[in-house]
Amino acid sequence: LVAAGRDATTWDEVGHLVAGASHWSFLTFELYNVNPPLVRMVATVPVVLQNPKTDWTRFSNEAGMRSEFNVGEDLIAANGERSFWLFTTARWACIPFTIIGALSCYHWARDLYGHIGALLSLTLWCICPNIIAHAEMLAPDCAAAALTIAGCYQFWKWEHERTLRQAGVTGLVL
């Protein structure tokens, strides 16, 4: 939580933030359409609730145009120092994804290898440099890893417990 508010934003977080805000504001997925929208939509719920100042004048849906970065710069310019808080709250909203990954690792390893295996798996997830670096970011990387593990675990459970309930859970997670 501390690092999410302390560390500088990366170049692509600017695009993700403004794209998520546009998804909620206009109910379209034109900005940053090279990545699925789930993570940035989750991340920008607290941002949109804060009513940030926006400037959509440099938005373009021309083919090949990546206007999320221009519009993102305008959002930062319009909000000034408040932008740091917008990024912090968006990053905090992404942290549950890594918790999903940690819990999925723990439960899957517990089902396979018992309590010691579960603790080892959880420890490896939590000390992985990539997870540590990306868990705080407004980007799809850590969430994709976490949700992939969760999806694979639920599919594995469905393979062993073919019930309608488990099929529903597996489908939802996938």
mmCIF file with all atom_site columns, C-alpha atoms in Angstrom:
data_model
loop_
_atom_site.group_PDB
_atom_site.id
_atom_site.type_symbol
_atom_site.label_atom_id
_atom_site.label_alt_id
_atom_site.label_comp_id
_atom_site.label_asym_id
_atom_site.label_entity_id
_atom_site.label_seq_id
_atom_site.pdbx_PDB_ins_code
_atom_site.Cartn_x
_atom_site.Cartn_y
_atom_site.Cartn_z
_atom_site.occupancy
_atom_site.B_iso_or_equiv
_atom_site.pdbx_formal_charge
_atom_site.auth_seq_id
_atom_site.auth_comp_id
_atom_site.auth_asym_id
_atom_site.auth_atom_id
_atom_site.pdbx_PDB_model_num
ATOM 1   C CA . LEU A 1 1   ? 0.000   0.000   0.000   1.00 0.00 ? 1   LEU A CA 1
ATOM 2   C CA . VAL A 1 2   ? 2.820   2.378   0.837   1.00 0.00 ? 2   VAL A CA 1
ATOM 3   C CA . ALA A 1 3   ? 4.687   1.773   -2.424  1.00 0.00 ? 3   ALA A CA 1
ATOM 4   C CA . ALA A 1 4   ? 1.510   2.424   -4.433  1.00 0.00 ? 4   ALA A CA 1
ATOM 5   C CA . GLY A 1 5   ? 1.464   5.984   -3.162  1.00 0.00 ? 5   GLY A CA 1
ATOM 6   C CA . ARG A 1 6   ? 5.207   6.522   -3.037  1.00 0.00 ? 6   ARG A CA 1
ATOM 7   C CA . ASP A 1 7   ? 6.551   5.192   -6.330  1.00 0.00 ? 7   ASP A CA 1
ATOM 8   C CA . ALA A 1 8   ? 6.386   7.197   -9.538  1.00 0.00 ? 8   ALA A CA 1
ATOM 9   C CA . THR A 1 9   ? 3.876   6.177   -12.152 1.00 0.00 ? 9   THR A CA 1
ATOM 10  C CA . THR A 1 10  ? 5.046   4.331   -15.226 1.00 0.00 ? 10  THR A CA 1
ATOM 11  C CA . TRP A 1 11  ? 4.456   5.666   -18.715 1.00 0.00 ? 11  TRP A CA 1
ATOM 12  C CA . ASP A 1 12  ? 1.647   3.221   -19.493 1.00 0.00 ? 12  ASP A CA 1
ATOM 13  C CA . GLU A 1 13  ? -0.251  3.790   -16.234 1.00 0.00 ? 13  GLU A CA 1
ATOM 14  C CA . VAL A 1 14  ? -1.172  7.245   -17.542 1.00 0.00 ? 14  VAL A CA 1
ATOM 15  C CA . GLY A 1 15  ? -2.884  5.620   -20.521 1.00 0.00 ? 15  GLY A CA 1
ATOM 16  C CA . HIS A 1 16  ? -4.595  2.975   -18.393 1.00 0.00 ? 16  HIS A CA 1
ATOM 17  C CA . LEU A 1 17  ? -5.956  5.574   -15.969 1.00 0.00 ? 17  LEU A CA 1
ATOM 18  C CA . VAL A 1 18  ? -7.493  7.815   -18.586 1.00 0.00 ? 18  VAL A CA 1
ATOM 19  C CA . ALA A 1 19  ? -8.748  4.822   -20.604 1.00 0.00 ? 19  ALA A CA 1
ATOM 20  C CA . GLY A 1 20  ? -10.507 3.396   -17.548 1.00 0.00 ? 20  GLY A CA 1
ATOM 21  C CA . ALA A 1 21  ? -12.072 6.775   -16.852 1.00 0.00 ? 21  ALA A CA 1
ATOM 22  C CA . SER A 1 22  ? -13.275 6.959   -20.454 1.00 0.00 ? 22  SER A CA 1
ATOM 23  C CA . HIS A 1 23  ? -14.800 3.470   -20.218 1.00 0.00 ? 23  HIS A CA 1
ATOM 24  C CA . TRP A 1 24  ? -16.929 4.574   -17.285 1.00 0.00 ? 24  TRP A CA 1
ATOM 25  C CA . SER A 1 25  ? -17.675 8.046   -18.651 1.00 0.00 ? 25  SER A CA 1
ATOM 26  C CA . PHE A 1 26  ? -18.605 7.127   -22.216 1.00 0.00 ? 26  PHE A CA 1
ATOM 27  C CA . LEU A 1 27  ? -19.334 3.376   -21.926 1.00 0.00 ? 27  LEU A CA 1
ATOM 28  C CA . THR A 1 28  ? -16.933 2.660   -24.803 1.00 0.00 ? 28  THR A CA 1
ATOM 29  C CA . PHE A 1 29  ? -13.642 0.799   -25.025 1.00 0.00 ? 29  PHE A CA 1
ATOM 30  C CA . GLU A 1 30  ? -11.876 2.861   -27.680 1.00 0.00 ? 30  GLU A CA 1
ATOM 31  C CA . LEU A 1 31  ? -8.952  4.056   -25.539 1.00 0.00 ? 31  LEU A CA 1
ATOM 32  C CA . TYR A 1 32  ? -6.169  1.542   -24.833 1.00 0.00 ? 32  TYR A CA 1
ATOM 33  C CA . ASN A 1 33  ? -7.993  -1.138  -26.782 1.00 0.00 ? 33  ASN A CA 1
ATOM 34  C CA . VAL A 1 34  ? -4.827  -3.266  -27.074 1.00 0.00 ? 34  VAL A CA 1
ATOM 35  C CA . ASN A 1 35  ? -5.420  -4.675  -23.557 1.00 0.00 ? 35  ASN A CA 1
ATOM 36  C CA . PRO A 1 36  ? -8.602  -6.080  -21.996 1.00 0.00 ? 36  PRO A CA 1
ATOM 37  C CA . PRO A 1 37  ? -10.460 -3.443  -19.936 1.00 0.00 ? 37  PRO A CA 1
ATOM 38  C CA . LEU A 1 38  ? -11.112 -5.357  -16.682 1.00 0.00 ? 38  LEU A CA 1
ATOM 39  C CA . VAL A 1 39  ? -8.126  -4.149  -14.647 1.00 0.00 ? 39  VAL A CA 1
ATOM 40  C CA . ARG A 1 40  ? -8.350  -0.508  -15.634 1.00 0.00 ? 40  ARG A CA 1
ATOM 41  C CA . MET A 1 41  ? -12.120 -0.503  -15.039 1.00 0.00 ? 41  MET A CA 1
ATOM 42  C CA . VAL A 1 42  ? -11.655 -1.920  -11.534 1.00 0.00 ? 42  VAL A CA 1
ATOM 43  C CA . ALA A 1 43  ? -8.793  0.494   -10.896 1.00 0.00 ? 43  ALA A CA 1
ATOM 44  C CA . THR A 1 44  ? -10.674 3.583   -11.998 1.00 0.00 ? 44  THR A CA 1
ATOM 45  C CA . VAL A 1 45  ? -13.826 3.058   -9.937  1.00 0.00 ? 45  VAL A CA 1
ATOM 46  C CA . PRO A 1 46  ? -12.376 5.126   -7.045  1.00 0.00 ? 46  PRO A CA 1
ATOM 47  C CA . VAL A 1 47  ? -10.943 7.622   -9.535  1.00 0.00 ? 47  VAL A CA 1
ATOM 48  C CA . VAL A 1 48  ? -14.259 8.251   -11.289 1.00 0.00 ? 48  VAL A CA 1
ATOM 49  C CA . LEU A 1 49  ? -15.971 8.634   -7.900  1.00 0.00 ? 49  LEU A CA 1
ATOM 50  C CA . GLN A 1 50  ? -13.562 11.534  -7.193  1.00 0.00 ? 50  GLN A CA 1
ATOM 51  C CA . ASN A 1 51  ? -14.742 13.402  -10.327 1.00 0.00 ? 51  ASN A CA 1
ATOM 52  C CA . PRO A 1 52  ? -11.332 14.244  -11.786 1.00 0.00 ? 52  PRO A CA 1
ATOM 53  C CA . LYS A 1 53  ? -11.022 17.087  -14.267 1.00 0.00 ? 53  LYS A CA 1
ATOM 54  C CA . THR A 1 54  ? -10.789 15.703  -17.776 1.00 0.00 ? 54  THR A CA 1
ATOM 55  C CA . ASP A 1 55  ? -9.926  17.141  -21.159 1.00 0.00 ? 55  ASP A CA 1
ATOM 56  C CA . TRP A 1 56  ? -10.943 14.934  -24.080 1.00 0.00 ? 56  TRP A CA 1
ATOM 57  C CA . THR A 1 57  ? -10.014 17.398  -26.850 1.00 0.00 ? 57  THR A CA 1
ATOM 58  C CA . ARG A 1 58  ? -7.013  15.325  -28.025 1.00 0.00 ? 58  ARG A CA 1
ATOM 59  C CA . PHE A 1 59  ? -9.024  12.102  -28.177 1.00 0.00 ? 59  PHE A CA 1
ATOM 60  C CA . SER A 1 60  ? -9.017  10.439  -31.576 1.00 0.00 ? 60  SER A CA 1
ATOM 61  C CA . ASN A 1 61  ? -10.398 7.074   -32.638 1.00 0.00 ? 61  ASN A CA 1
ATOM 62  C CA . GLU A 1 62  ? -8.455  7.118   -35.899 1.00 0.00 ? 62  GLU A CA 1
ATOM 63  C CA . ALA A 1 63  ? -7.006  3.723   -36.833 1.00 0.00 ? 63  ALA A CA 1
ATOM 64  C CA . GLY A 1 64  ? -3.541  3.245   -35.363 1.00 0.00 ? 64  GLY A CA 1
ATOM 65  C CA . MET A 1 65  ? -3.838  6.319   -33.159 1.00 0.00 ? 65  MET A CA 1
ATOM 66  C CA . ARG A 1 66  ? -2.935  5.811   -29.476 1.00 0.00 ? 66  ARG A CA 1
ATOM 67  C CA . SER A 1 67  ? -4.525  8.954   -28.078 1.00 0.00 ? 67  SER A CA 1
ATOM 68  C CA . GLU A 1 68  ? -4.769  7.579   -24.503 1.00 0.00 ? 68  GLU A CA 1
ATOM 69  C CA . PHE A 1 69  ? -1.296  8.955   -23.832 1.00 0.00 ? 69  PHE A CA 1
ATOM 70  C CA . ASN A 1 70  ? -2.134  12.463  -25.081 1.00 0.00 ? 70  ASN A CA 1
ATOM 71  C CA . VAL A 1 71  ? -5.430  12.499  -23.209 1.00 0.00 ? 71  VAL A CA 1
ATOM 72  C CA . GLY A 1 72  ? -3.622  11.113  -20.143 1.00 0.00 ? 72  GLY A CA 1
ATOM 73  C CA . GLU A 1 73  ? -1.148  14.000  -20.236 1.00 0.00 ? 73  GLU A CA 1
ATOM 74  C CA . ASP A 1 74  ? -4.096  16.386  -20.406 1.00 0.00 ? 74  ASP A CA 1
ATOM 75  C CA . LEU A 1 75  ? -5.736  14.696  -17.405 1.00 0.00 ? 75  LEU A CA 1
ATOM 76  C CA . ILE A 1 76  ? -2.534  15.138  -15.385 1.00 0.00 ? 76  ILE A CA 1
ATOM 77  C CA . ALA A 1 77  ? -2.249  18.770  -16.468 1.00 0.00 ? 77  ALA A CA 1
ATOM 78  C CA . ALA A 1 78  ? -5.888  19.434  -15.538 1.00 0.00 ? 78  ALA A CA 1
ATOM 79  C CA . ASN A 1 79  ? -5.578  17.834  -12.081 1.00 0.00 ? 79  ASN A CA 1
ATOM 80  C CA . GLY A 1 80  ? -2.057  18.940  -11.170 1.00 0.00 ? 80  GLY A CA 1
ATOM 81  C CA . GLU A 1 81  ? -0.759  17.512  -7.903  1.00 0.00 ? 81  GLU A CA 1
ATOM 82  C CA . ARG A 1 82  ? -4.118  15.836  -7.288  1.00 0.00 ? 82  ARG A CA 1
ATOM 83  C CA . SER A 1 83  ? -3.066  13.397  -10.028 1.00 0.00 ? 83  SER A CA 1
ATOM 84  C CA . PHE A 1 84  ? -0.775  11.651  -7.545  1.00 0.00 ? 84  PHE A CA 1
ATOM 85  C CA . TRP A 1 85  ? -3.772  10.845  -5.361  1.00 0.00 ? 85  TRP A CA 1
ATOM 86  C CA . LEU A 1 86  ? -5.781  9.645   -8.381  1.00 0.00 ? 86  LEU A CA 1
ATOM 87  C CA . PHE A 1 87  ? -3.001  7.228   -9.311  1.00 0.00 ? 87  PHE A CA 1
ATOM 88  C CA . THR A 1 88  ? -2.626  6.079   -5.706  1.00 0.00 ? 88  THR A CA 1
ATOM 89  C CA . THR A 1 89  ? -6.312  5.199   -5.345  1.00 0.00 ? 89  THR A CA 1
ATOM 90  C CA . ALA A 1 90  ? -6.304  3.463   -8.726  1.00 0.00 ? 90  ALA A CA 1
ATOM 91  C CA . ARG A 1 91  ? -3.274  1.423   -7.680  1.00 0.00 ? 91  ARG A CA 1
ATOM 92  C CA . TRP A 1 92  ? -4.885  0.489   -4.362  1.00 0.00 ? 92  TRP A CA 1
ATOM 93  C CA . ALA A 1 93  ? -7.877  -0.849  -6.280  1.00 0.00 ? 93  ALA A CA 1
ATOM 94  C CA . CYS A 1 94  ? -5.529  -3.236  -8.155  1.00 0.00 ? 94  CYS A CA 1
ATOM 95  C CA . ILE A 1 95  ? -4.049  -4.809  -5.022  1.00 0.00 ? 95  ILE A CA 1
ATOM 96  C CA . PRO A 1 96  ? -6.917  -7.320  -4.570  1.00 0.00 ? 96  PRO A CA 1
ATOM 97  C CA . PHE A 1 97  ? -5.814  -8.985  -7.802  1.00 0.00 ? 97  PHE A CA 1
ATOM 98  C CA . THR A 1 98  ? -2.532  -10.040 -6.216  1.00 0.00 ? 98  THR A CA 1
ATOM 99  C CA . ILE A 1 99  ? -4.418  -11.296 -3.167  1.00 0.00 ? 99  ILE A CA 1
ATOM 100 C CA . ILE A 1 100 ? -6.506  -13.465 -5.503  1.00 0.00 ? 100 ILE A CA 1
ATOM 101 C CA . GLY A 1 101 ? -3.261  -14.847 -6.938  1.00 0.00 ? 101 GLY A CA 1
ATOM 102 C CA . ALA A 1 102 ? -1.785  -15.496 -3.501  1.00 0.00 ? 102 ALA A CA 1
ATOM 103 C CA . LEU A 1 103 ? -4.912  -17.250 -2.268  1.00 0.00 ? 103 LEU A CA 1
ATOM 104 C CA . SER A 1 104 ? -5.179  -19.318 -5.439  1.00 0.00 ? 104 SER A CA 1
ATOM 105 C CA . CYS A 1 105 ? -1.557  -20.452 -5.078  1.00 0.00 ? 105 CYS A CA 1
ATOM 106 C CA . TYR A 1 106 ? -2.127  -21.286 -1.433  1.00 0.00 ? 106 TYR A CA 1
ATOM 107 C CA . HIS A 1 107 ? -5.353  -23.256 -1.921  1.00 0.00 ? 107 HIS A CA 1
ATOM 108 C CA . TRP A 1 108 ? -4.183  -25.141 -4.987  1.00 0.00 ? 108 TRP A CA 1
ATOM 109 C CA . ALA A 1 109 ? -0.915  -26.138 -3.340  1.00 0.00 ? 109 ALA A CA 1
ATOM 110 C CA . ARG A 1 110 ? -2.805  -27.128 -0.178  1.00 0.00 ? 110 ARG A CA 1
ATOM 111 C CA . ASP A 1 111 ? -5.108  -29.376 -2.211  1.00 0.00 ? 111 ASP A CA 1
ATOM 112 C CA . LEU A 1 112 ? -2.103  -30.982 -3.891  1.00 0.00 ? 112 LEU A CA 1
ATOM 113 C CA . TYR A 1 113 ? 0.601   -31.039 -1.198  1.00 0.00 ? 113 TYR A CA 1
ATOM 114 C CA . GLY A 1 114 ? -0.915  -30.115 2.158   1.00 0.00 ? 114 GLY A CA 1
ATOM 115 C CA . HIS A 1 115 ? -0.298  -27.230 4.518   1.00 0.00 ? 115 HIS A CA 1
ATOM 116 C CA . ILE A 1 116 ? 3.512   -27.056 4.122   1.00 0.00 ? 116 ILE A CA 1
ATOM 117 C CA . GLY A 1 117 ? 3.221   -26.990 0.323   1.00 0.00 ? 117 GLY A CA 1
ATOM 118 C CA . ALA A 1 118 ? 0.578   -24.286 0.604   1.00 0.00 ? 118 ALA A CA 1
ATOM 119 C CA . LEU A 1 119 ? 2.778   -22.085 2.776   1.00 0.00 ? 119 LEU A CA 1
ATOM 120 C CA . LEU A 1 120 ? 5.729   -22.575 0.441   1.00 0.00 ? 120 LEU A CA 1
ATOM 121 C CA . SER A 1 121 ? 3.615   -21.685 -2.593  1.00 0.00 ? 121 SER A CA 1
ATOM 122 C CA . LEU A 1 122 ? 2.211   -18.613 -0.844  1.00 0.00 ? 122 LEU A CA 1
ATOM 123 C CA . THR A 1 123 ? 5.707   -17.533 0.177   1.00 0.00 ? 123 THR A CA 1
ATOM 124 C CA . LEU A 1 124 ? 7.037   -17.920 -3.369  1.00 0.00 ? 124 LEU A CA 1
ATOM 125 C CA . TRP A 1 125 ? 4.162   -15.814 -4.724  1.00 0.00 ? 125 TRP A CA 1
ATOM 126 C CA . CYS A 1 126 ? 4.717   -13.106 -2.132  1.00 0.00 ? 126 CYS A CA 1
ATOM 127 C CA . ILE A 1 127 ? 8.484   -12.827 -2.594  1.00 0.00 ? 127 ILE A CA 1
ATOM 128 C CA . CYS A 1 128 ? 8.498   -13.087 -6.377  1.00 0.00 ? 128 CYS A CA 1
ATOM 129 C CA . PRO A 1 129 ? 10.212  -9.932  -7.681  1.00 0.00 ? 129 PRO A CA 1
ATOM 130 C CA . ASN A 1 130 ? 7.756   -9.604  -10.560 1.00 0.00 ? 130 ASN A CA 1
ATOM 131 C CA . ILE A 1 131 ? 4.764   -9.772  -8.226  1.00 0.00 ? 131 ILE A CA 1
ATOM 132 C CA . ILE A 1 132 ? 6.349   -7.299  -5.814  1.00 0.00 ? 132 ILE A CA 1
ATOM 133 C CA . ALA A 1 133 ? 7.082   -4.897  -8.678  1.00 0.00 ? 133 ALA A CA 1
ATOM 134 C CA . HIS A 1 134 ? 3.776   -5.188  -10.517 1.00 0.00 ? 134 HIS A CA 1
ATOM 135 C CA . ALA A 1 135 ? 1.209   -5.746  -7.748  1.00 0.00 ? 135 ALA A CA 1
ATOM 136 C CA . GLU A 1 136 ? 1.042   -2.025  -7.001  1.00 0.00 ? 136 GLU A CA 1
ATOM 137 C CA . MET A 1 137 ? 0.701   -0.905  -10.606 1.00 0.00 ? 137 MET A CA 1
ATOM 138 C CA . LEU A 1 138 ? -2.301  0.144   -12.635 1.00 0.00 ? 138 LEU A CA 1
ATOM 139 C CA . ALA A 1 139 ? -1.496  -2.367  -15.362 1.00 0.00 ? 139 ALA A CA 1
ATOM 140 C CA . PRO A 1 140 ? -2.866  -5.760  -16.385 1.00 0.00 ? 140 PRO A CA 1
ATOM 141 C CA . ASP A 1 141 ? 0.337   -7.769  -15.792 1.00 0.00 ? 141 ASP A CA 1
ATOM 142 C CA . CYS A 1 142 ? -0.069  -8.930  -12.184 1.00 0.00 ? 142 CYS A CA 1
ATOM 143 C CA . ALA A 1 143 ? -3.828  -9.263  -12.524 1.00 0.00 ? 143 ALA A CA 1
ATOM 144 C CA . ALA A 1 144 ? -3.386  -11.446 -15.601 1.00 0.00 ? 144 ALA A CA 1
ATOM 145 C CA . ALA A 1 145 ? -1.013  -13.739 -13.709 1.00 0.00 ? 145 ALA A CA 1
ATOM 146 C CA . ALA A 1 146 ? -3.290  -13.881 -10.675 1.00 0.00 ? 146 ALA A CA 1
ATOM 147 C CA . LEU A 1 147 ? -6.467  -14.513 -12.633 1.00 0.00 ? 147 LEU A CA 1
ATOM 148 C CA . THR A 1 148 ? -4.738  -17.112 -14.815 1.00 0.00 ? 148 THR A CA 1
ATOM 149 C CA . ILE A 1 149 ? -3.722  -19.035 -11.714 1.00 0.00 ? 149 ILE A CA 1
ATOM 150 C CA . ALA A 1 150 ? -7.216  -18.664 -10.262 1.00 0.00 ? 150 ALA A CA 1
ATOM 151 C CA . GLY A 1 151 ? -8.775  -19.839 -13.523 1.00 0.00 ? 151 GLY A CA 1
ATOM 152 C CA . CYS A 1 152 ? -6.450  -22.836 -13.831 1.00 0.00 ? 152 CYS A CA 1
ATOM 153 C CA . TYR A 1 153 ? -7.081  -23.781 -10.209 1.00 0.00 ? 153 TYR A CA 1
ATOM 154 C CA . GLN A 1 154 ? -10.846 -23.620 -10.646 1.00 0.00 ? 154 GLN A CA 1
ATOM 155 C CA . PHE A 1 155 ? -10.603 -25.650 -13.861 1.00 0.00 ? 155 PHE A CA 1
ATOM 156 C CA . TRP A 1 156 ? -8.484  -28.226 -12.016 1.00 0.00 ? 156 TRP A CA 1
ATOM 157 C CA . LYS A 1 157 ? -11.133 -28.357 -9.272  1.00 0.00 ? 157 LYS A CA 1
ATOM 158 C CA . TRP A 1 158 ? -13.849 -28.818 -11.891 1.00 0.00 ? 158 TRP A CA 1
ATOM 159 C CA . GLU A 1 159 ? -11.875 -31.731 -13.357 1.00 0.00 ? 159 GLU A CA 1
ATOM 160 C CA . HIS A 1 160 ? -12.039 -33.386 -9.922  1.00 0.00 ? 160 HIS A CA 1
ATOM 161 C CA . GLU A 1 161 ? -15.529 -32.262 -8.897  1.00 0.00 ? 161 GLU A CA 1
ATOM 162 C CA . ARG A 1 162 ? -17.830 -32.090 -11.890 1.00 0.00 ? 162 ARG A CA 1
ATOM 163 C CA . THR A 1 163 ? -20.775 -30.385 -10.286 1.00 0.00 ? 163 THR A CA 1
ATOM 164 C CA . LEU A 1 164 ? -22.946 -27.652 -11.694 1.00 0.00 ? 164 LEU A CA 1
ATOM 165 C CA . ARG A 1 165 ? -21.785 -25.312 -8.919  1.00 0.00 ? 165 ARG A CA 1
ATOM 166 C CA . GLN A 1 166 ? -18.094 -25.912 -9.682  1.00 0.00 ? 166 GLN A CA 1
ATOM 167 C CA . ALA A 1 167 ? -18.772 -25.481 -13.401 1.00 0.00 ? 167 ALA A CA 1
ATOM 168 C CA . GLY A 1 168 ? -20.385 -22.116 -12.643 1.00 0.00 ? 168 GLY A CA 1
ATOM 169 C CA . VAL A 1 169 ? -17.480 -20.993 -10.453 1.00 0.00 ? 169 VAL A CA 1
ATOM 170 C CA . THR A 1 170 ? -14.972 -22.133 -13.055 1.00 0.00 ? 170 THR A CA 1
ATOM 171 C CA . GLY A 1 171 ? -16.822 -20.340 -15.832 1.00 0.00 ? 171 GLY A CA 1
ATOM 172 C CA . LEU A 1 172 ? -17.082 -17.165 -13.790 1.00 0.00 ? 172 LEU A CA 1
ATOM 173 C CA . VAL A 1 173 ? -13.370 -17.123 -12.938 1.00 0.00 ? 173 VAL A CA 1
ATOM 174 C CA . LEU A 1 174 ? -12.310 -18.004 -16.465 1.00 0.00 ? 174 LEU A CA 1
#
